[in-house]
């Protein structure tokens, strides 16, 4: 299973873009990158996923480098409600497993 | 469409007792997983299933059993509860491969288990 590396914590000013980086240098060609977030002790919430192209949805944008060894999650206009732990995960192509790392704690400040 | 339903939401057990945490999904997902989350920690995979009749171990399987007799249900059994199993347990389900419009794994709201 491909491992991911994320910074343990980040701060962002309310209204500004939050850019959360993730390294996944051992990713295989058919493995997807998924981003989830967890607010307090709720169940993780899906944000976005991608294979090789950049993706955008109503919550965020995902930028994947051409070599697929890293990606960045972008929250375009962070709000206080975006304060959460953000997990970058490479989903196993063989088993579909999601193995969570420690994630990045994003603190959005007024 | 209820998504992933976990029961009970809260449970207190005495050491040595056994119990089953229930998980059901109504999205016809092939994949289902169980995670535990200890205070201040990330989620760790206990067991997972890629379809009815097929299960496999995750990162921390000891002390837990699972079975998958139907697509919809994936119960987690604690054989002999220990204080170290005090945790929040999450069940999740997903399609087998990412699909158009797919939103990955859907998680339940969790079962908060305390073993005394």
JSON list of C-alpha atoms in Angstrom, two decimals:
[
{"chain": "A", "resi": 1, "resn": "UNK", "atom": "CA", "xyz": [0.00, 0.00, 0.00]},
{"chain": "A", "resi": 2, "resn": "UNK", "atom": "CA", "xyz": [1.42, 3.36, -0.98]},
{"chain": "A", "resi": 3, "resn": "UNK", "atom": "CA", "xyz": [2.27, 5.62, 1.96]},
{"chain": "A", "resi": 4, "resn": "UNK", "atom": "CA", "xyz": [1.52, 9.32, 2.16]},
{"chain": "A", "resi": 5, "resn": "UNK", "atom": "CA", "xyz": [3.35, 12.11, 3.98]},
{"chain": "A", "resi": 6, "resn": "UNK", "atom": "CA", "xyz": [1.58, 15.24, 5.19]},
{"chain": "A", "resi": 7, "resn": "UNK", "atom": "CA", "xyz": [2.63, 18.11, 7.46]},
{"chain": "A", "resi": 8, "resn": "UNK", "atom": "CA", "xyz": [1.15, 17.59, 10.93]},
{"chain": "A", "resi": 9, "resn": "UNK", "atom": "CA", "xyz": [-0.44, 21.03, 11.16]},
{"chain": "A", "resi": 10, "resn": "UNK", "atom": "CA", "xyz": [-1.16, 24.20, 9.21]},
{"chain": "A", "resi": 11, "resn": "UNK", "atom": "CA", "xyz": [-2.85, 27.52, 9.84]},
{"chain": "A", "resi": 12, "resn": "UNK", "atom": "CA", "xyz": [-4.90, 29.55, 7.40]},
{"chain": "A", "resi": 13, "resn": "UNK", "atom": "CA", "xyz": [-6.62, 32.91, 7.66]},
{"chain": "A", "resi": 14, "resn": "UNK", "atom": "CA", "xyz": [-10.37, 32.93, 7.17]},
{"chain": "A", "resi": 15, "resn": "UNK", "atom": "CA", "xyz": [-11.30, 33.82, 3.59]},
{"chain": "A", "resi": 16, "resn": "UNK", "atom": "CA", "xyz": [-7.91, 32.90, 2.21]},
{"chain": "A", "resi": 17, "resn": "UNK", "atom": "CA", "xyz": [-7.05, 29.80, 0.20]},
{"chain": "A", "resi": 18, "resn": "UNK", "atom": "CA", "xyz": [-5.80, 26.80, 2.16]},
{"chain": "A", "resi": 19, "resn": "UNK", "atom": "CA", "xyz": [-3.23, 24.69, 0.29]},
{"chain": "A", "resi": 20, "resn": "UNK", "atom": "CA", "xyz": [-2.61, 21.31, 1.87]},
{"chain": "A", "resi": 21, "resn": "UNK", "atom": "CA", "xyz": [0.31, 19.31, 0.44]},
{"chain": "A", "resi": 22, "resn": "UNK", "atom": "CA", "xyz": [0.74, 15.54, 0.28]},
{"chain": "A", "resi": 23, "resn": "UNK", "atom": "CA", "xyz": [3.61, 13.35, -0.89]},
{"chain": "A", "resi": 24, "resn": "UNK", "atom": "CA", "xyz": [2.89, 9.88, -2.28]},
{"chain": "A", "resi": 25, "resn": "UNK", "atom": "CA", "xyz": [6.09, 8.95, -4.08]},
{"chain": "A", "resi": 26, "resn": "UNK", "atom": "CA", "xyz": [5.37, 5.20, -4.19]},
{"chain": "A", "resi": 27, "resn": "UNK", "atom": "CA", "xyz": [1.97, 5.51, -5.84]},
{"chain": "A", "resi": 28, "resn": "UNK", "atom": "CA", "xyz": [1.24, 3.01, -8.61]},
{"chain": "A", "resi": 29, "resn": "UNK", "atom": "CA", "xyz": [-0.13, 3.95, -12.01]},
{"chain": "A", "resi": 30, "resn": "UNK", "atom": "CA", "xyz": [-3.73, 2.89, -11.35]},
{"chain": "A", "resi": 31, "resn": "UNK", "atom": "CA", "xyz": [-4.05, 4.07, -7.76]},
{"chain": "A", "resi": 32, "resn": "UNK", "atom": "CA", "xyz": [-6.28, 7.00, -6.92]},
{"chain": "A", "resi": 33, "resn": "UNK", "atom": "CA", "xyz": [-5.54, 9.79, -4.44]},
{"chain": "A", "resi": 34, "resn": "UNK", "atom": "CA", "xyz": [-8.41, 10.49, -2.06]},
{"chain": "A", "resi": 35, "resn": "UNK", "atom": "CA", "xyz": [-8.85, 13.35, 0.38]},
{"chain": "A", "resi": 36, "resn": "UNK", "atom": "CA", "xyz": [-11.06, 13.15, 3.45]},
{"chain": "A", "resi": 37, "resn": "UNK", "atom": "CA", "xyz": [-11.54, 15.38, 6.43]},
{"chain": "A", "resi": 38, "resn": "UNK", "atom": "CA", "xyz": [-12.69, 14.70, 9.95]},
{"chain": "A", "resi": 39, "resn": "UNK", "atom": "CA", "xyz": [-14.30, 17.34, 12.12]},
{"chain": "A", "resi": 40, "resn": "UNK", "atom": "CA", "xyz": [-14.10, 16.62, 15.84]},
{"chain": "A", "resi": 41, "resn": "UNK", "atom": "CA", "xyz": [-15.02, 12.96, 16.32]},
{"chain": "A", "resi": 42, "resn": "UNK", "atom": "CA", "xyz": [-17.44, 12.68, 13.42]},
{"chain": "A", "resi": 43, "resn": "UNK", "atom": "CA", "xyz": [-16.99, 10.09, 10.70]},
{"chain": "A", "resi": 44, "resn": "UNK", "atom": "CA", "xyz": [-14.55, 11.12, 7.95]},
{"chain": "A", "resi": 45, "resn": "UNK", "atom": "CA", "xyz": [-16.11, 13.12, 5.14]},
{"chain": "A", "resi": 46, "resn": "UNK", "atom": "CA", "xyz": [-15.15, 12.63, 1.49]},
{"chain": "A", "resi": 47, "resn": "UNK", "atom": "CA", "xyz": [-13.76, 15.74, -0.19]},
{"chain": "A", "resi": 48, "resn": "UNK", "atom": "CA", "xyz": [-12.35, 14.81, -3.59]},
{"chain": "A", "resi": 49, "resn": "UNK", "atom": "CA", "xyz": [-10.35, 12.20, -5.45]},
{"chain": "A", "resi": 50, "resn": "UNK", "atom": "CA", "xyz": [-8.26, 11.99, -8.62]},
{"chain": "A", "resi": 51, "resn": "UNK", "atom": "CA", "xyz": [-6.05, 9.75, -10.73]},
{"chain": "A", "resi": 52, "resn": "UNK", "atom": "CA", "xyz": [-3.84, 12.00, -12.82]},
{"chain": "A", "resi": 53, "resn": "UNK", "atom": "CA", "xyz": [-5.82, 15.02, -13.92]},
{"chain": "A", "resi": 54, "resn": "UNK", "atom": "CA", "xyz": [-6.63, 18.00, -11.75]},
{"chain": "A", "resi": 55, "resn": "UNK", "atom": "CA", "xyz": [-10.11, 17.83, -10.28]},
{"chain": "A", "resi": 56, "resn": "UNK", "atom": "CA", "xyz": [-12.54, 20.39, -8.91]},
{"chain": "A", "resi": 57, "resn": "UNK", "atom": "CA", "xyz": [-15.85, 20.04, -7.13]},
{"chain": "A", "resi": 58, "resn": "UNK", "atom": "CA", "xyz": [-18.05, 22.18, -4.94]},
{"chain": "A", "resi": 59, "resn": "UNK", "atom": "CA", "xyz": [-15.76, 21.71, -1.93]},
{"chain": "A", "resi": 60, "resn": "UNK", "atom": "CA", "xyz": [-12.22, 21.87, -3.23]},
{"chain": "A", "resi": 61, "resn": "UNK", "atom": "CA", "xyz": [-9.69, 21.47, -6.00]},
{"chain": "A", "resi": 62, "resn": "UNK", "atom": "CA", "xyz": [-7.08, 18.73, -6.30]},
{"chain": "A", "resi": 63, "resn": "UNK", "atom": "CA", "xyz": [-3.83, 19.38, -8.11]},
{"chain": "A", "resi": 64, "resn": "UNK", "atom": "CA", "xyz": [-1.76, 16.27, -8.93]},
{"chain": "A", "resi": 65, "resn": "UNK", "atom": "CA", "xyz": [1.77, 16.67, -10.24]},
{"chain": "A", "resi": 66, "resn": "UNK", "atom": "CA", "xyz": [2.61, 15.21, -13.62]},
{"chain": "A", "resi": 67, "resn": "UNK", "atom": "CA", "xyz": [4.74, 12.45, -12.08]},
{"chain": "A", "resi": 68, "resn": "UNK", "atom": "CA", "xyz": [1.88, 11.75, -9.60]},
{"chain": "A", "resi": 69, "resn": "UNK", "atom": "CA", "xyz": [4.28, 11.72, -6.68]},
{"chain": "A", "resi": 70, "resn": "UNK", "atom": "CA", "xyz": [2.56, 14.56, -4.87]},
{"chain": "A", "resi": 71, "resn": "UNK", "atom": "CA", "xyz": [-0.69, 16.45, -4.76]},
{"chain": "A", "resi": 72, "resn": "UNK", "atom": "CA", "xyz": [-2.21, 19.57, -3.21]},
{"chain": "A", "resi": 73, "resn": "UNK", "atom": "CA", "xyz": [-5.70, 20.03, -1.87]},
{"chain": "A", "resi": 74, "resn": "UNK", "atom": "CA", "xyz": [-6.96, 23.57, -2.26]},
{"chain": "A", "resi": 75, "resn": "UNK", "atom": "CA", "xyz": [-9.84, 25.02, -0.25]},
{"chain": "A", "resi": 76, "resn": "UNK", "atom": "CA", "xyz": [-10.37, 28.27, -2.18]},
{"chain": "A", "resi": 77, "resn": "UNK", "atom": "CA", "xyz": [-11.97, 30.37, 0.56]},
{"chain": "A", "resi": 78, "resn": "UNK", "atom": "CA", "xyz": [-11.44, 28.77, 3.95]},
{"chain": "A", "resi": 79, "resn": "UNK", "atom": "CA", "xyz": [-14.02, 29.33, 6.67]},
{"chain": "A", "resi": 80, "resn": "UNK", "atom": "CA", "xyz": [-13.91, 28.57, 10.37]},
{"chain": "A", "resi": 81, "resn": "UNK", "atom": "CA", "xyz": [-16.00, 25.47, 9.66]},
{"chain": "A", "resi": 82, "resn": "UNK", "atom": "CA", "xyz": [-13.13, 24.07, 7.57]},
{"chain": "A", "resi": 83, "resn": "UNK", "atom": "CA", "xyz": [-11.07, 23.58, 10.73]},
{"chain": "A", "resi": 84, "resn": "UNK", "atom": "CA", "xyz": [-10.51, 19.82, 10.74]},
{"chain": "A", "resi": 85, "resn": "UNK", "atom": "CA", "xyz": [-7.99, 17.02, 10.24]},
{"chain": "A", "resi": 86, "resn": "UNK", "atom": "CA", "xyz": [-7.39, 16.44, 6.53]},
{"chain": "A", "resi": 87, "resn": "UNK", "atom": "CA", "xyz": [-6.28, 13.03, 5.30]},
{"chain": "A", "resi": 88, "resn": "UNK", "atom": "CA", "xyz": [-4.58, 12.30, 2.00]},
{"chain": "A", "resi": 89, "resn": "UNK", "atom": "CA", "xyz": [-4.87, 8.61, 1.14]},
{"chain": "A", "resi": 90, "resn": "UNK", "atom": "CA", "xyz": [-3.79, 6.45, -1.76]},
{"chain": "A", "resi": 91, "resn": "UNK", "atom": "CA", "xyz": [-6.47, 3.86, -2.35]},
{"chain": "A", "resi": 92, "resn": "UNK", "atom": "CA", "xyz": [-5.10, 0.39, -3.05]},
{"chain": "A", "resi": 93, "resn": "UNK", "atom": "CA", "xyz": [-5.89, -0.70, -6.60]},
{"chain": "A", "resi": 94, "resn": "UNK", "atom": "CA", "xyz": [-5.90, -4.38, -5.62]},
{"chain": "A", "resi": 95, "resn": "UNK", "atom": "CA", "xyz": [-8.01, -4.36, -2.49]},
{"chain": "A", "resi": 96, "resn": "UNK", "atom": "CA", "xyz": [-9.66, -0.95, -2.42]},
{"chain": "A", "resi": 97, "resn": "UNK", "atom": "CA", "xyz": [-8.38, -0.46, 1.12]},
{"chain": "A", "resi": 98, "resn": "UNK", "atom": "CA", "xyz": [-8.02, 3.00, 2.60]},
{"chain": "A", "resi": 99, "resn": "UNK", "atom": "CA", "xyz": [-5.13, 3.22, 5.06]},
{"chain": "A", "resi": 100, "resn": "UNK", "atom": "CA", "xyz": [-5.20, 6.46, 7.02]},
{"chain": "A", "resi": 101, "resn": "UNK", "atom": "CA", "xyz": [-2.06, 8.29, 8.07]},
{"chain": "A", "resi": 102, "resn": "UNK", "atom": "CA", "xyz": [-1.90, 10.98, 10.72]},
{"chain": "A", "resi": 103, "resn": "UNK", "atom": "CA", "xyz": [-3.25, 13.72, 8.47]},
{"chain": "A", "resi": 104, "resn": "UNK", "atom": "CA", "xyz": [-2.86, 17.50, 8.66]},
{"chain": "A", "resi": 105, "resn": "UNK", "atom": "CA", "xyz": [-4.68, 19.47, 11.31]},
{"chain": "A", "resi": 106, "resn": "UNK", "atom": "CA", "xyz": [-5.86, 22.65, 9.60]},
{"chain": "A", "resi": 107, "resn": "UNK", "atom": "CA", "xyz": [-6.71, 25.53, 11.88]},
{"chain": "A", "resi": 108, "resn": "UNK", "atom": "CA", "xyz": [-8.63, 28.35, 10.19]},
{"chain": "A", "resi": 109, "resn": "UNK", "atom": "CA", "xyz": [-8.25, 31.57, 12.15]},
{"chain": "A", "resi": 110, "resn": "UNK", "atom": "CA", "xyz": [-10.42, 34.69, 12.10]},
{"chain": "B", "resi": 1, "resn": "UNK", "atom": "CA", "xyz": [-31.27, 6.03, 1.20]},
{"chain": "B", "resi": 2, "resn": "UNK", "atom": "CA", "xyz": [-29.83, 5.91, 4.72]},
{"chain": "B", "resi": 3, "resn": "UNK", "atom": "CA", "xyz": [-26.15, 5.45, 3.76]},
{"chain": "B", "resi": 4, "resn": "UNK", "atom": "CA", "xyz": [-24.10, 3.59, 6.38]},
{"chain": "B", "resi": 5, "resn": "UNK", "atom": "CA", "xyz": [-25.91, 2.83, 9.63]},
{"chain": "B", "resi": 6, "resn": "UNK", "atom": "CA", "xyz": [-24.05, 1.79, 12.76]},
{"chain": "B", "resi": 7, "resn": "UNK", "atom": "CA", "xyz": [-25.62, 0.49, 15.95]},
{"chain": "B", "resi": 8, "resn": "UNK", "atom": "CA", "xyz": [-25.37, 1.03, 18.82]},
{"chain": "B", "resi": 9, "resn": "UNK", "atom": "CA", "xyz": [-24.04, 4.59, 19.01]},
{"chain": "B", "resi": 10, "resn": "UNK", "atom": "CA", "xyz": [-22.74, 4.12, 22.55]},
{"chain": "B", "resi": 11, "resn": "UNK", "atom": "CA", "xyz": [-21.84, 0.99, 24.53]},
{"chain": "B", "resi": 12, "resn": "UNK", "atom": "CA", "xyz": [-20.20, 0.20, 27.85]},
{"chain": "B", "resi": 13, "resn": "UNK", "atom": "CA", "xyz": [-18.84, -3.31, 28.34]},
{"chain": "B", "resi": 14, "resn": "UNK", "atom": "CA", "xyz": [-17.19, -5.09, 31.19]},
{"chain": "B", "resi": 15, "resn": "UNK", "atom": "CA", "xyz": [-13.85, -6.74, 30.62]},
{"chain": "B", "resi": 16, "resn": "UNK", "atom": "CA", "xyz": [-14.34, -10.20, 29.17]},
{"chain": "B", "resi": 17, "resn": "UNK", "atom": "CA", "xyz": [-17.77, -9.57, 27.72]},
{"chain": "B", "resi": 18, "resn": "UNK", "atom": "CA", "xyz": [-18.46, -10.09, 24.05]},
{"chain": "B", "resi": 19, "resn": "UNK", "atom": "CA", "xyz": [-20.61, -8.06, 21.73]},
{"chain": "B", "resi": 20, "resn": "UNK", "atom": "CA", "xyz": [-21.33, -7.34, 18.10]},
{"chain": "B", "resi": 21, "resn": "UNK", "atom": "CA", "xyz": [-21.22, -3.92, 16.49]},
{"chain": "B", "resi": 22, "resn": "UNK", "atom": "CA", "xyz": [-23.67, -3.71, 13.63]},
{"chain": "B", "resi": 23, "resn": "UNK", "atom": "CA", "xyz": [-23.06, -2.03, 10.28]},
{"chain": "B", "resi": 24, "resn": "UNK", "atom": "CA", "xyz": [-25.49, -1.88, 7.37]},
{"chain": "B", "resi": 25, "resn": "UNK", "atom": "CA", "xyz": [-25.42, -0.02, 4.06]},
{"chain": "B", "resi": 26, "resn": "UNK", "atom": "CA", "xyz": [-28.12, 0.42, 1.46]},
{"chain": "B", "resi": 27, "resn": "UNK", "atom": "CA", "xyz": [-26.00, 1.64, -1.46]},
{"chain": "B", "resi": 28, "resn": "UNK", "atom": "CA", "xyz": [-25.17, -1.81, -2.89]},
{"chain": "B", "resi": 29, "resn": "UNK", "atom": "CA", "xyz": [-21.49, -1.22, -2.19]},
{"chain": "B", "resi": 30, "resn": "UNK", "atom": "CA", "xyz": [-19.17, -4.17, -2.64]},
{"chain": "B", "resi": 31, "resn": "UNK", "atom": "CA", "xyz": [-16.46, -2.94, -0.27]},
{"chain": "B", "resi": 32, "resn": "UNK", "atom": "CA", "xyz": [-16.91, -2.54, 3.47]},
{"chain": "B", "resi": 33, "resn": "UNK", "atom": "CA", "xyz": [-14.40, -1.77, 6.21]},
{"chain": "B", "resi": 34, "resn": "UNK", "atom": "CA", "xyz": [-14.13, -1.39, 9.96]},
{"chain": "B", "resi": 35, "resn": "UNK", "atom": "CA", "xyz": [-11.84, 1.17, 11.60]},
{"chain": "B", "resi": 36, "resn": "UNK", "atom": "CA", "xyz": [-11.04, 2.12, 15.16]},
{"chain": "B", "resi": 37, "resn": "UNK", "atom": "CA", "xyz": [-9.95, 5.54, 16.32]},
{"chain": "B", "resi": 38, "resn": "UNK", "atom": "CA", "xyz": [-8.34, 6.04, 19.71]},
{"chain": "B", "resi": 39, "resn": "UNK", "atom": "CA", "xyz": [-8.38, 9.50, 21.31]},
{"chain": "B", "resi": 40, "resn": "UNK", "atom": "CA", "xyz": [-6.13, 11.94, 19.47]},
{"chain": "B", "resi": 41, "resn": "UNK", "atom": "CA", "xyz": [-5.13, 9.33, 16.90]},
{"chain": "B", "resi": 42, "resn": "UNK", "atom": "CA", "xyz": [-5.87, 8.54, 13.28]},
{"chain": "B", "resi": 43, "resn": "UNK", "atom": "CA", "xyz": [-8.11, 5.75, 12.01]},
{"chain": "B", "resi": 44, "resn": "UNK", "atom": "CA", "xyz": [-6.70, 2.24, 11.89]},
{"chain": "B", "resi": 45, "resn": "UNK", "atom": "CA", "xyz": [-8.14, -0.49, 9.69]},
{"chain": "B", "resi": 46, "resn": "UNK", "atom": "CA", "xyz": [-9.37, -3.56, 11.59]},
{"chain": "B", "resi": 47, "resn": "UNK", "atom": "CA", "xyz": [-10.94, -5.76, 8.91]},
{"chain": "B", "resi": 48, "resn": "UNK", "atom": "CA", "xyz": [-12.28, -5.24, 5.44]},
{"chain": "B", "resi": 49, "resn": "UNK", "atom": "CA", "xyz": [-14.39, -7.08, 2.87]},
{"chain": "B", "resi": 50, "resn": "UNK", "atom": "CA", "xyz": [-14.43, -6.89, -0.92]},
{"chain": "B", "resi": 51, "resn": "UNK", "atom": "CA", "xyz": [-17.75, -8.70, -1.25]},
{"chain": "B", "resi": 52, "resn": "UNK", "atom": "CA", "xyz": [-20.14, -11.14, 0.36]},
{"chain": "B", "resi": 53, "resn": "UNK", "atom": "CA", "xyz": [-18.27, -14.13, 1.74]},
{"chain": "B", "resi": 54, "resn": "UNK", "atom": "CA", "xyz": [-14.85, -12.46, 1.45]},
{"chain": "B", "resi": 55, "resn": "UNK", "atom": "CA", "xyz": [-13.06, -10.80, 4.36]},
{"chain": "B", "resi": 56, "resn": "UNK", "atom": "CA", "xyz": [-9.46, -10.00, 5.20]},
{"chain": "B", "resi": 57, "resn": "UNK", "atom": "CA", "xyz": [-7.43, -8.53, 8.01]},
{"chain": "B", "resi": 58, "resn": "UNK", "atom": "CA", "xyz": [-6.37, -4.94, 8.24]},
{"chain": "B", "resi": 59, "resn": "UNK", "atom": "CA", "xyz": [-3.75, -3.29, 10.42]},
{"chain": "B", "resi": 60, "resn": "UNK", "atom": "CA", "xyz": [-5.12, -4.21, 13.87]},
{"chain": "B", "resi": 61, "resn": "UNK", "atom": "CA", "xyz": [-7.29, -7.36, 13.58]},
{"chain": "B", "resi": 62, "resn": "UNK", "atom": "CA", "xyz": [-6.48, -9.08, 16.90]},
{"chain": "B", "resi": 63, "resn": "UNK", "atom": "CA", "xyz": [-9.45, -9.46, 19.22]},
{"chain": "B", "resi": 64, "resn": "UNK", "atom": "CA", "xyz": [-12.02, -8.92, 16.48]},
{"chain": "B", "resi": 65, "resn": "UNK", "atom": "CA", "xyz": [-13.93, -11.17, 14.09]},
{"chain": "B", "resi": 66, "resn": "UNK", "atom": "CA", "xyz": [-16.00, -10.29, 11.05]},
{"chain": "B", "resi": 67, "resn": "UNK", "atom": "CA", "xyz": [-18.22, -12.04, 8.56]},
{"chain": "B", "resi": 68, "resn": "UNK", "atom": "CA", "xyz": [-20.01, -10.88, 5.42]},
{"chain": "B", "resi": 69, "resn": "UNK", "atom": "CA", "xyz": [-22.98, -13.06, 4.62]},
{"chain": "B", "resi": 70, "resn": "UNK", "atom": "CA", "xyz": [-24.81, -10.37, 2.66]},
{"chain": "B", "resi": 71, "resn": "UNK", "atom": "CA", "xyz": [-23.78, -7.33, 0.63]},
{"chain": "B", "resi": 72, "resn": "UNK", "atom": "CA", "xyz": [-25.60, -5.03, 3.03]},
{"chain": "B", "resi": 73, "resn": "UNK", "atom": "CA", "xyz": [-24.28, -6.13, 6.43]},
{"chain": "B", "resi": 74, "resn": "UNK", "atom": "CA", "xyz": [-20.79, -6.30, 7.94]},
{"chain": "B", "resi": 75, "resn": "UNK", "atom": "CA", "xyz": [-20.89, -6.96, 11.70]},
{"chain": "B", "resi": 76, "resn": "UNK", "atom": "CA", "xyz": [-17.81, -6.66, 13.91]},
{"chain": "B", "resi": 77, "resn": "UNK", "atom": "CA", "xyz": [-17.55, -9.03, 16.87]},
{"chain": "B", "resi": 78, "resn": "UNK", "atom": "CA", "xyz": [-15.47, -8.38, 19.95]},
{"chain": "B", "resi": 79, "resn": "UNK", "atom": "CA", "xyz": [-14.65, -11.80, 21.35]},
{"chain": "B", "resi": 80, "resn": "UNK", "atom": "CA", "xyz": [-13.56, -10.90, 24.88]},
{"chain": "B", "resi": 81, "resn": "UNK", "atom": "CA", "xyz": [-13.53, -7.17, 25.50]},
{"chain": "B", "resi": 82, "resn": "UNK", "atom": "CA", "xyz": [-10.44, -5.55, 27.00]},
{"chain": "B", "resi": 83, "resn": "UNK", "atom": "CA", "xyz": [-9.88, -1.96, 28.20]},
{"chain": "B", "resi": 84, "resn": "UNK", "atom": "CA", "xyz": [-7.44, -1.51, 25.28]},
{"chain": "B", "resi": 85, "resn": "UNK", "atom": "CA", "xyz": [-10.42, -1.84, 22.93]},
{"chain": "B", "resi": 86, "resn": "UNK", "atom": "CA", "xyz": [-11.98, 1.34, 24.29]},
{"chain": "B", "resi": 87, "resn": "UNK", "atom": "CA", "xyz": [-12.28, 3.40, 21.14]},
{"chain": "B", "resi": 88, "resn": "UNK", "atom": "CA", "xyz": [-14.59, 4.87, 18.53]},
{"chain": "B", "resi": 89, "resn": "UNK", "atom": "CA", "xyz": [-15.42, 2.38, 15.80]},
{"chain": "B", "resi": 90, "resn": "UNK", "atom": "CA", "xyz": [-16.29, 3.47, 12.27]},
{"chain": "B", "resi": 91, "resn": "UNK", "atom": "CA", "xyz": [-17.76, 1.37, 9.50]},
{"chain": "B", "resi": 92, "resn": "UNK", "atom": "CA", "xyz": [-17.41, 2.43, 5.85]},
{"chain": "B", "resi": 93, "resn": "UNK", "atom": "CA", "xyz": [-18.52, 1.20, 2.44]},
{"chain": "B", "resi": 94, "resn": "UNK", "atom": "CA", "xyz": [-17.61, 1.88, -1.17]},
{"chain": "B", "resi": 95, "resn": "UNK", "atom": "CA", "xyz": [-17.97, 0.70, -4.75]},
{"chain": "B", "resi": 96, "resn": "UNK", "atom": "CA", "xyz": [-15.23, -1.68, -5.83]},
{"chain": "B", "resi": 97, "resn": "UNK", "atom": "CA", "xyz": [-13.64, 0.72, -8.30]},
{"chain": "B", "resi": 98, "resn": "UNK", "atom": "CA", "xyz": [-13.87, 4.49, -8.53]},
{"chain": "B", "resi": 99, "resn": "UNK", "atom": "CA", "xyz": [-16.78, 5.40, -10.75]},
{"chain": "B", "resi": 100, "resn": "UNK", "atom": "CA", "xyz": [-18.05, 8.56, -12.35]},
{"chain": "B", "resi": 101, "resn": "UNK", "atom": "CA", "xyz": [-19.63, 10.63, -9.62]},
{"chain": "B", "resi": 102, "resn": "UNK", "atom": "CA", "xyz": [-18.17, 8.25, -7.06]},
{"chain": "B", "resi": 103, "resn": "UNK", "atom": "CA", "xyz": [-17.55, 9.79, -3.69]},
{"chain": "B", "resi": 104, "resn": "UNK", "atom": "CA", "xyz": [-15.28, 7.07, -2.34]},
{"chain": "B", "resi": 105, "resn": "UNK", "atom": "CA", "xyz": [-15.96, 5.48, 1.00]},
{"chain": "B", "resi": 106, "resn": "UNK", "atom": "CA", "xyz": [-19.03, 6.57, 2.94]},
{"chain": "B", "resi": 107, "resn": "UNK", "atom": "CA", "xyz": [-18.55, 6.43, 6.70]},
{"chain": "B", "resi": 108, "resn": "UNK", "atom": "CA", "xyz": [-21.04, 5.78, 9.43]},
{"chain": "B", "resi": 109, "resn": "UNK", "atom": "CA", "xyz": [-21.37, 8.06, 12.44]},
{"chain": "B", "resi": 110, "resn": "UNK", "atom": "CA", "xyz": [-19.47, 5.70, 14.71]},
{"chain": "B", "resi": 111, "resn": "UNK", "atom": "CA", "xyz": [-19.94, 3.55, 17.81]},
{"chain": "B", "resi": 112, "resn": "UNK", "atom": "CA", "xyz": [-18.34, 4.85, 20.98]},
{"chain": "B", "resi": 113, "resn": "UNK", "atom": "CA", "xyz": [-17.24, 1.84, 23.04]},
{"chain": "B", "resi": 114, "resn": "UNK", "atom": "CA", "xyz": [-15.93, 1.93, 26.58]},
{"chain": "B", "resi": 115, "resn": "UNK", "atom": "CA", "xyz": [-14.58, -1.22, 28.22]},
{"chain": "B", "resi": 116, "resn": "UNK", "atom": "CA", "xyz": [-14.29, -1.07, 32.02]}
]
